Amino acid sequence: MIFLLIGIFGWEQEAVLRGGMFPVRLSGEALDLGAYGWMVPAWLTPLSSAFLHSGFVHLGFNMVMLLFCGRYVEEALGPQLMALLYVAGAYAAAFAEFAAHSDSMVPIIGASGAISAILGAYALLFARNRVDAVGPIPSHIVRIIWLTLAWIAIQLMIGFATRGSLQGIAIFAHIGGFVAGLVLTRPLLEWRFRSA
């Protein structure tokens, strides 16, 4: 809905400049955007940027992934905890991108990082293969490690394959969101069923 309103009124560039997540702003530096005036506070941009997209393909792909995996994760966690996971994923994604490119003045937009947290939860909840403990490392931690390594490999391959052809794929945001989903799923499930 937000994407459509921004598009109808022709506010795409202004919305990205005001609400996009500029990694450099998280380090406390101010940006001079001239005539654009006010901006979303830096601490809130990981969330505001998740409602901004670069076009219908970007938005569509994110919504398909959210629809496919999100409904199952929502059944497991409930709507409130899934929303919490989504927000935590958006922040984890932003901080991962900040850690990789803290001086970048290129705005990060899109829900991919937050949706990556949902994908991480989905992968953890619905993986069917049996994973054994490795020495003192419990099996659920081994599963998280394997899923993290696989997701990092996929993201690095996407980054390598698209270098120079597609600009602006925030692979570190995808990694940060996915890891947040893996790490938070079990505690959120325990919280849900302890409260029930």
mmCIF file with all atom_site columns, C-alpha atoms in Angstrom:
data_model
loop_
_atom_site.group_PDB
_atom_site.id
_atom_site.type_symbol
_atom_site.label_atom_id
_atom_site.label_alt_id
_atom_site.label_comp_id
_atom_site.label_asym_id
_atom_site.label_entity_id
_atom_site.label_seq_id
_atom_site.pdbx_PDB_ins_code
_atom_site.Cartn_x
_atom_site.Cartn_y
_atom_site.Cartn_z
_atom_site.occupancy
_atom_site.B_iso_or_equiv
_atom_site.pdbx_formal_charge
_atom_site.auth_seq_id
_atom_site.auth_comp_id
_atom_site.auth_asym_id
_atom_site.auth_atom_id
_atom_site.pdbx_PDB_model_num
ATOM 1   C CA . MET A 1 1   ? 0.000  0.000   0.000   1.00 0.00 ? 1   MET A CA 1
ATOM 2   C CA . ILE A 1 2   ? 2.789  2.419   0.941   1.00 0.00 ? 2   ILE A CA 1
ATOM 3   C CA . PHE A 1 3   ? 4.625  1.510   -2.277  1.00 0.00 ? 3   PHE A CA 1
ATOM 4   C CA . LEU A 1 4   ? 1.533  2.286   -4.365  1.00 0.00 ? 4   LEU A CA 1
ATOM 5   C CA . LEU A 1 5   ? 0.876  5.640   -2.679  1.00 0.00 ? 5   LEU A CA 1
ATOM 6   C CA . ILE A 1 6   ? 4.489  6.709   -3.159  1.00 0.00 ? 6   ILE A CA 1
ATOM 7   C CA . GLY A 1 7   ? 4.293  5.694   -6.831  1.00 0.00 ? 7   GLY A CA 1
ATOM 8   C CA . ILE A 1 8   ? 0.965  7.404   -7.480  1.00 0.00 ? 8   ILE A CA 1
ATOM 9   C CA . PHE A 1 9   ? 2.233  10.718  -6.136  1.00 0.00 ? 9   PHE A CA 1
ATOM 10  C CA . GLY A 1 10  ? 5.694  10.393  -7.734  1.00 0.00 ? 10  GLY A CA 1
ATOM 11  C CA . TRP A 1 11  ? 7.529  10.498  -4.420  1.00 0.00 ? 11  TRP A CA 1
ATOM 12  C CA . GLU A 1 12  ? 9.920  7.580   -5.099  1.00 0.00 ? 12  GLU A CA 1
ATOM 13  C CA . GLN A 1 13  ? 13.186 9.522   -4.963  1.00 0.00 ? 13  GLN A CA 1
ATOM 14  C CA . GLU A 1 14  ? 12.102 11.665  -2.041  1.00 0.00 ? 14  GLU A CA 1
ATOM 15  C CA . ALA A 1 15  ? 10.924 8.610   -0.076  1.00 0.00 ? 15  ALA A CA 1
ATOM 16  C CA . VAL A 1 16  ? 14.239 6.807   -0.626  1.00 0.00 ? 16  VAL A CA 1
ATOM 17  C CA . LEU A 1 17  ? 16.255 9.859   0.411   1.00 0.00 ? 17  LEU A CA 1
ATOM 18  C CA . ARG A 1 18  ? 14.136 10.520  3.501   1.00 0.00 ? 18  ARG A CA 1
ATOM 19  C CA . GLY A 1 19  ? 13.397 6.949   4.630   1.00 0.00 ? 19  GLY A CA 1
ATOM 20  C CA . GLY A 1 20  ? 16.102 4.761   3.103   1.00 0.00 ? 20  GLY A CA 1
ATOM 21  C CA . MET A 1 21  ? 18.739 3.244   5.348   1.00 0.00 ? 21  MET A CA 1
ATOM 22  C CA . PHE A 1 22  ? 22.043 4.981   4.608   1.00 0.00 ? 22  PHE A CA 1
ATOM 23  C CA . PRO A 1 23  ? 24.754 2.943   6.397   1.00 0.00 ? 23  PRO A CA 1
ATOM 24  C CA . VAL A 1 24  ? 26.823 6.073   6.985   1.00 0.00 ? 24  VAL A CA 1
ATOM 25  C CA . ARG A 1 25  ? 23.964 7.617   9.011   1.00 0.00 ? 25  ARG A CA 1
ATOM 26  C CA . LEU A 1 26  ? 24.083 4.739   11.517  1.00 0.00 ? 26  LEU A CA 1
ATOM 27  C CA . SER A 1 27  ? 27.607 5.829   12.416  1.00 0.00 ? 27  SER A CA 1
ATOM 28  C CA . GLY A 1 28  ? 26.207 9.219   13.447  1.00 0.00 ? 28  GLY A CA 1
ATOM 29  C CA . GLU A 1 29  ? 27.200 11.187  10.360  1.00 0.00 ? 29  GLU A CA 1
ATOM 30  C CA . ALA A 1 30  ? 24.690 13.627  8.929   1.00 0.00 ? 30  ALA A CA 1
ATOM 31  C CA . LEU A 1 31  ? 23.816 13.752  5.243   1.00 0.00 ? 31  LEU A CA 1
ATOM 32  C CA . ASP A 1 32  ? 23.272 16.981  3.379   1.00 0.00 ? 32  ASP A CA 1
ATOM 33  C CA . LEU A 1 33  ? 20.296 16.390  1.116   1.00 0.00 ? 33  LEU A CA 1
ATOM 34  C CA . GLY A 1 34  ? 19.723 20.024  0.362   1.00 0.00 ? 34  GLY A CA 1
ATOM 35  C CA . ALA A 1 35  ? 16.081 20.723  -0.455  1.00 0.00 ? 35  ALA A CA 1
ATOM 36  C CA . TYR A 1 36  ? 14.763 17.473  0.986   1.00 0.00 ? 36  TYR A CA 1
ATOM 37  C CA . GLY A 1 37  ? 14.878 18.790  4.542   1.00 0.00 ? 37  GLY A CA 1
ATOM 38  C CA . TRP A 1 38  ? 13.766 16.366  7.242   1.00 0.00 ? 38  TRP A CA 1
ATOM 39  C CA . MET A 1 39  ? 14.640 12.679  7.265   1.00 0.00 ? 39  MET A CA 1
ATOM 40  C CA . VAL A 1 40  ? 13.420 9.665   9.202   1.00 0.00 ? 40  VAL A CA 1
ATOM 41  C CA . PRO A 1 41  ? 15.632 9.375   12.317  1.00 0.00 ? 41  PRO A CA 1
ATOM 42  C CA . ALA A 1 42  ? 18.633 7.113   11.603  1.00 0.00 ? 42  ALA A CA 1
ATOM 43  C CA . TRP A 1 43  ? 17.599 4.593   14.282  1.00 0.00 ? 43  TRP A CA 1
ATOM 44  C CA . LEU A 1 44  ? 14.222 4.108   12.562  1.00 0.00 ? 44  LEU A CA 1
ATOM 45  C CA . THR A 1 45  ? 15.497 3.764   8.973   1.00 0.00 ? 45  THR A CA 1
ATOM 46  C CA . PRO A 1 46  ? 16.056 -0.019  9.177   1.00 0.00 ? 46  PRO A CA 1
ATOM 47  C CA . LEU A 1 47  ? 12.282 -0.288  9.515   1.00 0.00 ? 47  LEU A CA 1
ATOM 48  C CA . SER A 1 48  ? 11.199 2.557   7.220   1.00 0.00 ? 48  SER A CA 1
ATOM 49  C CA . SER A 1 49  ? 13.468 1.274   4.438   1.00 0.00 ? 49  SER A CA 1
ATOM 50  C CA . ALA A 1 50  ? 11.693 -2.105  4.565   1.00 0.00 ? 50  ALA A CA 1
ATOM 51  C CA . PHE A 1 51  ? 8.572  -0.390  3.203   1.00 0.00 ? 51  PHE A CA 1
ATOM 52  C CA . LEU A 1 52  ? 10.396 1.119   0.216   1.00 0.00 ? 52  LEU A CA 1
ATOM 53  C CA . HIS A 1 53  ? 11.158 -0.815  -2.979  1.00 0.00 ? 53  HIS A CA 1
ATOM 54  C CA . SER A 1 54  ? 12.887 -0.057  -6.259  1.00 0.00 ? 54  SER A CA 1
ATOM 55  C CA . GLY A 1 55  ? 10.036 -1.265  -8.453  1.00 0.00 ? 55  GLY A CA 1
ATOM 56  C CA . PHE A 1 56  ? 7.291  -3.820  -8.948  1.00 0.00 ? 56  PHE A CA 1
ATOM 57  C CA . VAL A 1 57  ? 9.709  -6.708  -9.553  1.00 0.00 ? 57  VAL A CA 1
ATOM 58  C CA . HIS A 1 58  ? 11.531 -5.981  -6.284  1.00 0.00 ? 58  HIS A CA 1
ATOM 59  C CA . LEU A 1 59  ? 8.268  -5.678  -4.373  1.00 0.00 ? 59  LEU A CA 1
ATOM 60  C CA . GLY A 1 60  ? 6.731  -8.693  -6.129  1.00 0.00 ? 60  GLY A CA 1
ATOM 61  C CA . PHE A 1 61  ? 9.639  -11.015 -5.401  1.00 0.00 ? 61  PHE A CA 1
ATOM 62  C CA . ASN A 1 62  ? 9.629  -10.034 -1.729  1.00 0.00 ? 62  ASN A CA 1
ATOM 63  C CA . MET A 1 63  ? 5.868  -10.543 -1.466  1.00 0.00 ? 63  MET A CA 1
ATOM 64  C CA . VAL A 1 64  ? 6.026  -13.961 -3.132  1.00 0.00 ? 64  VAL A CA 1
ATOM 65  C CA . MET A 1 65  ? 8.681  -15.093 -0.653  1.00 0.00 ? 65  MET A CA 1
ATOM 66  C CA . LEU A 1 66  ? 6.697  -13.655 2.242   1.00 0.00 ? 66  LEU A CA 1
ATOM 67  C CA . LEU A 1 67  ? 3.519  -15.361 1.064   1.00 0.00 ? 67  LEU A CA 1
ATOM 68  C CA . PHE A 1 68  ? 5.201  -18.708 0.446   1.00 0.00 ? 68  PHE A CA 1
ATOM 69  C CA . CYS A 1 69  ? 7.156  -18.950 3.713   1.00 0.00 ? 69  CYS A CA 1
ATOM 70  C CA . GLY A 1 70  ? 5.463  -16.389 5.921   1.00 0.00 ? 70  GLY A CA 1
ATOM 71  C CA . ARG A 1 71  ? 2.151  -18.184 6.251   1.00 0.00 ? 71  ARG A CA 1
ATOM 72  C CA . TYR A 1 72  ? 3.843  -21.276 7.703   1.00 0.00 ? 72  TYR A CA 1
ATOM 73  C CA . VAL A 1 73  ? 6.063  -19.284 10.032  1.00 0.00 ? 73  VAL A CA 1
ATOM 74  C CA . GLU A 1 74  ? 3.011  -17.319 11.180  1.00 0.00 ? 74  GLU A CA 1
ATOM 75  C CA . GLU A 1 75  ? 1.218  -20.581 12.000  1.00 0.00 ? 75  GLU A CA 1
ATOM 76  C CA . ALA A 1 76  ? 4.164  -21.659 14.137  1.00 0.00 ? 76  ALA A CA 1
ATOM 77  C CA . LEU A 1 77  ? 4.878  -18.337 15.874  1.00 0.00 ? 77  LEU A CA 1
ATOM 78  C CA . GLY A 1 78  ? 1.560  -16.522 15.738  1.00 0.00 ? 78  GLY A CA 1
ATOM 79  C CA . PRO A 1 79  ? 1.058  -13.095 14.148  1.00 0.00 ? 79  PRO A CA 1
ATOM 80  C CA . GLN A 1 80  ? 2.556  -10.982 16.953  1.00 0.00 ? 80  GLN A CA 1
ATOM 81  C CA . LEU A 1 81  ? 5.784  -12.957 17.240  1.00 0.00 ? 81  LEU A CA 1
ATOM 82  C CA . MET A 1 82  ? 6.112  -13.126 13.470  1.00 0.00 ? 82  MET A CA 1
ATOM 83  C CA . ALA A 1 83  ? 5.816  -9.332  13.339  1.00 0.00 ? 83  ALA A CA 1
ATOM 84  C CA . LEU A 1 84  ? 8.488  -9.131  16.041  1.00 0.00 ? 84  LEU A CA 1
ATOM 85  C CA . LEU A 1 85  ? 10.718 -11.453 13.998  1.00 0.00 ? 85  LEU A CA 1
ATOM 86  C CA . TYR A 1 86  ? 10.133 -9.304  10.906  1.00 0.00 ? 86  TYR A CA 1
ATOM 87  C CA . VAL A 1 87  ? 11.175 -6.122  12.730  1.00 0.00 ? 87  VAL A CA 1
ATOM 88  C CA . ALA A 1 88  ? 14.176 -7.846  14.317  1.00 0.00 ? 88  ALA A CA 1
ATOM 89  C CA . GLY A 1 89  ? 15.136 -9.129  10.869  1.00 0.00 ? 89  GLY A CA 1
ATOM 90  C CA . ALA A 1 90  ? 14.946 -5.622  9.411   1.00 0.00 ? 90  ALA A CA 1
ATOM 91  C CA . TYR A 1 91  ? 17.281 -4.321  12.121  1.00 0.00 ? 91  TYR A CA 1
ATOM 92  C CA . ALA A 1 92  ? 19.668 -7.291  11.882  1.00 0.00 ? 92  ALA A CA 1
ATOM 93  C CA . ALA A 1 93  ? 19.803 -6.802  8.111   1.00 0.00 ? 93  ALA A CA 1
ATOM 94  C CA . ALA A 1 94  ? 20.568 -3.100  8.485   1.00 0.00 ? 94  ALA A CA 1
ATOM 95  C CA . PHE A 1 95  ? 23.328 -3.682  11.011  1.00 0.00 ? 95  PHE A CA 1
ATOM 96  C CA . ALA A 1 96  ? 24.895 -6.443  8.894   1.00 0.00 ? 96  ALA A CA 1
ATOM 97  C CA . GLU A 1 97  ? 24.963 -4.091  5.914   1.00 0.00 ? 97  GLU A CA 1
ATOM 98  C CA . PHE A 1 98  ? 26.361 -1.350  8.168   1.00 0.00 ? 98  PHE A CA 1
ATOM 99  C CA . ALA A 1 99  ? 29.093 -3.720  9.401   1.00 0.00 ? 99  ALA A CA 1
ATOM 100 C CA . ALA A 1 100 ? 30.087 -4.502  5.819   1.00 0.00 ? 100 ALA A CA 1
ATOM 101 C CA . HIS A 1 101 ? 29.798 -0.964  4.392   1.00 0.00 ? 101 HIS A CA 1
ATOM 102 C CA . SER A 1 102 ? 29.718 1.517   7.287   1.00 0.00 ? 102 SER A CA 1
ATOM 103 C CA . ASP A 1 103 ? 30.862 4.443   5.135   1.00 0.00 ? 103 ASP A CA 1
ATOM 104 C CA . SER A 1 104 ? 28.384 3.840   2.301   1.00 0.00 ? 104 SER A CA 1
ATOM 105 C CA . MET A 1 105 ? 26.185 6.725   1.216   1.00 0.00 ? 105 MET A CA 1
ATOM 106 C CA . VAL A 1 106 ? 24.045 4.459   -0.958  1.00 0.00 ? 106 VAL A CA 1
ATOM 107 C CA . PRO A 1 107 ? 20.576 3.961   0.555   1.00 0.00 ? 107 PRO A CA 1
ATOM 108 C CA . ILE A 1 108 ? 19.426 0.427   1.292   1.00 0.00 ? 108 ILE A CA 1
ATOM 109 C CA . ILE A 1 109 ? 15.735 -0.172  0.600   1.00 0.00 ? 109 ILE A CA 1
ATOM 110 C CA . GLY A 1 110 ? 13.420 -3.151  0.495   1.00 0.00 ? 110 GLY A CA 1
ATOM 111 C CA . ALA A 1 111 ? 12.055 -5.820  2.772   1.00 0.00 ? 111 ALA A CA 1
ATOM 112 C CA . SER A 1 112 ? 14.525 -8.491  1.664   1.00 0.00 ? 112 SER A CA 1
ATOM 113 C CA . GLY A 1 113 ? 16.492 -8.446  4.909   1.00 0.00 ? 113 GLY A CA 1
ATOM 114 C CA . ALA A 1 114 ? 13.376 -8.690  7.084   1.00 0.00 ? 114 ALA A CA 1
ATOM 115 C CA . ILE A 1 115 ? 11.940 -11.399 4.838   1.00 0.00 ? 115 ILE A CA 1
ATOM 116 C CA . SER A 1 116 ? 15.272 -13.225 5.051   1.00 0.00 ? 116 SER A CA 1
ATOM 117 C CA . ALA A 1 117 ? 14.577 -13.545 8.788   1.00 0.00 ? 117 ALA A CA 1
ATOM 118 C CA . ILE A 1 118 ? 11.258 -15.210 7.927   1.00 0.00 ? 118 ILE A CA 1
ATOM 119 C CA . LEU A 1 119 ? 13.092 -17.484 5.467   1.00 0.00 ? 119 LEU A CA 1
ATOM 120 C CA . GLY A 1 120 ? 15.592 -18.383 8.188   1.00 0.00 ? 120 GLY A CA 1
ATOM 121 C CA . ALA A 1 121 ? 12.767 -19.295 10.545  1.00 0.00 ? 121 ALA A CA 1
ATOM 122 C CA . TYR A 1 122 ? 11.079 -21.303 7.784   1.00 0.00 ? 122 TYR A CA 1
ATOM 123 C CA . ALA A 1 123 ? 14.299 -23.190 6.994   1.00 0.00 ? 123 ALA A CA 1
ATOM 124 C CA . LEU A 1 124 ? 14.829 -24.002 10.649  1.00 0.00 ? 124 LEU A CA 1
ATOM 125 C CA . LEU A 1 125 ? 11.232 -25.003 11.349  1.00 0.00 ? 125 LEU A CA 1
ATOM 126 C CA . PHE A 1 126 ? 10.572 -27.073 8.246   1.00 0.00 ? 126 PHE A CA 1
ATOM 127 C CA . ALA A 1 127 ? 13.918 -28.652 7.318   1.00 0.00 ? 127 ALA A CA 1
ATOM 128 C CA . ARG A 1 128 ? 13.333 -32.387 7.090   1.00 0.00 ? 128 ARG A CA 1
ATOM 129 C CA . ASN A 1 129 ? 16.869 -33.734 7.193   1.00 0.00 ? 129 ASN A CA 1
ATOM 130 C CA . ARG A 1 130 ? 18.203 -35.120 10.443  1.00 0.00 ? 130 ARG A CA 1
ATOM 131 C CA . VAL A 1 131 ? 21.239 -33.329 11.841  1.00 0.00 ? 131 VAL A CA 1
ATOM 132 C CA . ASP A 1 132 ? 23.489 -34.972 14.427  1.00 0.00 ? 132 ASP A CA 1
ATOM 133 C CA . ALA A 1 133 ? 25.410 -33.252 17.183  1.00 0.00 ? 133 ALA A CA 1
ATOM 134 C CA . VAL A 1 134 ? 29.075 -32.601 16.455  1.00 0.00 ? 134 VAL A CA 1
ATOM 135 C CA . GLY A 1 135 ? 31.065 -33.262 19.602  1.00 0.00 ? 135 GLY A CA 1
ATOM 136 C CA . PRO A 1 136 ? 29.759 -30.912 22.290  1.00 0.00 ? 136 PRO A CA 1
ATOM 137 C CA . ILE A 1 137 ? 27.750 -28.841 19.783  1.00 0.00 ? 137 ILE A CA 1
ATOM 138 C CA . PRO A 1 138 ? 24.019 -29.751 20.003  1.00 0.00 ? 138 PRO A CA 1
ATOM 139 C CA . SER A 1 139 ? 22.207 -30.771 16.824  1.00 0.00 ? 139 SER A CA 1
ATOM 140 C CA . HIS A 1 140 ? 20.002 -27.649 16.710  1.00 0.00 ? 140 HIS A CA 1
ATOM 141 C CA . ILE A 1 141 ? 23.142 -25.453 16.736  1.00 0.00 ? 141 ILE A CA 1
ATOM 142 C CA . VAL A 1 142 ? 24.745 -27.600 14.032  1.00 0.00 ? 142 VAL A CA 1
ATOM 143 C CA . ARG A 1 143 ? 21.603 -27.102 11.896  1.00 0.00 ? 143 ARG A CA 1
ATOM 144 C CA . ILE A 1 144 ? 21.837 -23.329 12.380  1.00 0.00 ? 144 ILE A CA 1
ATOM 145 C CA . ILE A 1 145 ? 25.517 -23.377 11.370  1.00 0.00 ? 145 ILE A CA 1
ATOM 146 C CA . TRP A 1 146 ? 24.837 -25.425 8.218   1.00 0.00 ? 146 TRP A CA 1
ATOM 147 C CA . LEU A 1 147 ? 21.892 -23.268 7.168   1.00 0.00 ? 147 LEU A CA 1
ATOM 148 C CA . THR A 1 148 ? 23.912 -20.093 7.788   1.00 0.00 ? 148 THR A CA 1
ATOM 149 C CA . LEU A 1 149 ? 26.842 -21.337 5.716   1.00 0.00 ? 149 LEU A CA 1
ATOM 150 C CA . ALA A 1 150 ? 24.509 -22.387 2.885   1.00 0.00 ? 150 ALA A CA 1
ATOM 151 C CA . TRP A 1 151 ? 22.727 -19.004 2.893   1.00 0.00 ? 151 TRP A CA 1
ATOM 152 C CA . ILE A 1 152 ? 26.026 -17.097 2.940   1.00 0.00 ? 152 ILE A CA 1
ATOM 153 C CA . ALA A 1 153 ? 27.251 -19.175 -0.006  1.00 0.00 ? 153 ALA A CA 1
ATOM 154 C CA . ILE A 1 154 ? 24.043 -18.461 -1.957  1.00 0.00 ? 154 ILE A CA 1
ATOM 155 C CA . GLN A 1 155 ? 24.260 -14.735 -1.237  1.00 0.00 ? 155 GLN A CA 1
ATOM 156 C CA . LEU A 1 156 ? 27.932 -14.561 -2.199  1.00 0.00 ? 156 LEU A CA 1
ATOM 157 C CA . MET A 1 157 ? 27.179 -16.385 -5.457  1.00 0.00 ? 157 MET A CA 1
ATOM 158 C CA . ILE A 1 158 ? 24.367 -13.904 -6.190  1.00 0.00 ? 158 ILE A CA 1
ATOM 159 C CA . GLY A 1 159 ? 26.710 -11.021 -5.428  1.00 0.00 ? 159 GLY A CA 1
ATOM 160 C CA . PHE A 1 160 ? 29.456 -12.488 -7.628  1.00 0.00 ? 160 PHE A CA 1
ATOM 161 C CA . ALA A 1 161 ? 27.070 -13.336 -10.487 1.00 0.00 ? 161 ALA A CA 1
ATOM 162 C CA . THR A 1 162 ? 25.452 -9.893  -10.546 1.00 0.00 ? 162 THR A CA 1
ATOM 163 C CA . ARG A 1 163 ? 28.547 -7.752  -10.019 1.00 0.00 ? 163 ARG A CA 1
ATOM 164 C CA . GLY A 1 164 ? 28.457 -5.067  -12.658 1.00 0.00 ? 164 GLY A CA 1
ATOM 165 C CA . SER A 1 165 ? 25.059 -6.027  -14.064 1.00 0.00 ? 165 SER A CA 1
ATOM 166 C CA . LEU A 1 166 ? 22.594 -5.490  -11.227 1.00 0.00 ? 166 LEU A CA 1
ATOM 167 C CA . GLN A 1 167 ? 23.393 -2.752  -8.774  1.00 0.00 ? 167 GLN A CA 1
ATOM 168 C CA . GLY A 1 168 ? 22.277 -2.506  -5.208  1.00 0.00 ? 168 GLY A CA 1
ATOM 169 C CA . ILE A 1 169 ? 21.784 -6.085  -4.028  1.00 0.00 ? 169 ILE A CA 1
ATOM 170 C CA . ALA A 1 170 ? 22.434 -5.881  -0.297  1.00 0.00 ? 170 ALA A CA 1
ATOM 171 C CA . ILE A 1 171 ? 23.747 -9.398  0.236   1.00 0.00 ? 171 ILE A CA 1
ATOM 172 C CA . PHE A 1 172 ? 24.979 -8.656  3.743   1.00 0.00 ? 172 PHE A CA 1
ATOM 173 C CA . ALA A 1 173 ? 21.499 -7.466  4.682   1.00 0.00 ? 173 ALA A CA 1
ATOM 174 C CA . HIS A 1 174 ? 20.107 -10.775 3.430   1.00 0.00 ? 174 HIS A CA 1
ATOM 175 C CA . ILE A 1 175 ? 22.690 -12.662 5.495   1.00 0.00 ? 175 ILE A CA 1
ATOM 176 C CA . GLY A 1 176 ? 22.023 -10.601 8.632   1.00 0.00 ? 176 GLY A CA 1
ATOM 177 C CA . GLY A 1 177 ? 18.266 -11.070 8.388   1.00 0.00 ? 177 GLY A CA 1
ATOM 178 C CA . PHE A 1 178 ? 18.564 -14.810 7.754   1.00 0.00 ? 178 PHE A CA 1
ATOM 179 C CA . VAL A 1 179 ? 20.880 -15.324 10.731  1.00 0.00 ? 179 VAL A CA 1
ATOM 180 C CA . ALA A 1 180 ? 18.467 -13.346 12.938  1.00 0.00 ? 180 ALA A CA 1
ATOM 181 C CA . GLY A 1 181 ? 15.660 -15.677 11.853  1.00 0.00 ? 181 GLY A CA 1
ATOM 182 C CA . LEU A 1 182 ? 17.751 -18.734 12.687  1.00 0.00 ? 182 LEU A CA 1
ATOM 183 C CA . VAL A 1 183 ? 18.833 -17.406 16.067  1.00 0.00 ? 183 VAL A CA 1
ATOM 184 C CA . LEU A 1 184 ? 15.454 -16.035 17.188  1.00 0.00 ? 184 LEU A CA 1
ATOM 185 C CA . THR A 1 185 ? 13.105 -18.823 16.079  1.00 0.00 ? 185 THR A CA 1
ATOM 186 C CA . ARG A 1 186 ? 13.669 -21.183 18.980  1.00 0.00 ? 186 ARG A CA 1
ATOM 187 C CA . PRO A 1 187 ? 13.421 -18.508 21.720  1.00 0.00 ? 187 PRO A CA 1
ATOM 188 C CA . LEU A 1 188 ? 10.257 -17.113 20.084  1.00 0.00 ? 188 LEU A CA 1
ATOM 189 C CA . LEU A 1 189 ? 8.681  -20.573 19.954  1.00 0.00 ? 189 LEU A CA 1
ATOM 190 C CA . GLU A 1 190 ? 9.541  -21.165 23.612  1.00 0.00 ? 190 GLU A CA 1
ATOM 191 C CA . TRP A 1 191 ? 8.068  -17.772 24.494  1.00 0.00 ? 191 TRP A CA 1
ATOM 192 C CA . ARG A 1 192 ? 4.864  -18.508 22.571  1.00 0.00 ? 192 ARG A CA 1
ATOM 193 C CA . PHE A 1 193 ? 4.253  -21.885 24.142  1.00 0.00 ? 193 PHE A CA 1
ATOM 194 C CA . ARG A 1 194 ? 5.283  -20.800 27.628  1.00 0.00 ? 194 ARG A CA 1
ATOM 195 C CA . SER A 1 195 ? 2.701  -18.017 27.395  1.00 0.00 ? 195 SER A CA 1
ATOM 196 C CA . ALA A 1 196 ? -0.020 -20.362 26.104  1.00 0.00 ? 196 ALA A CA 1
#
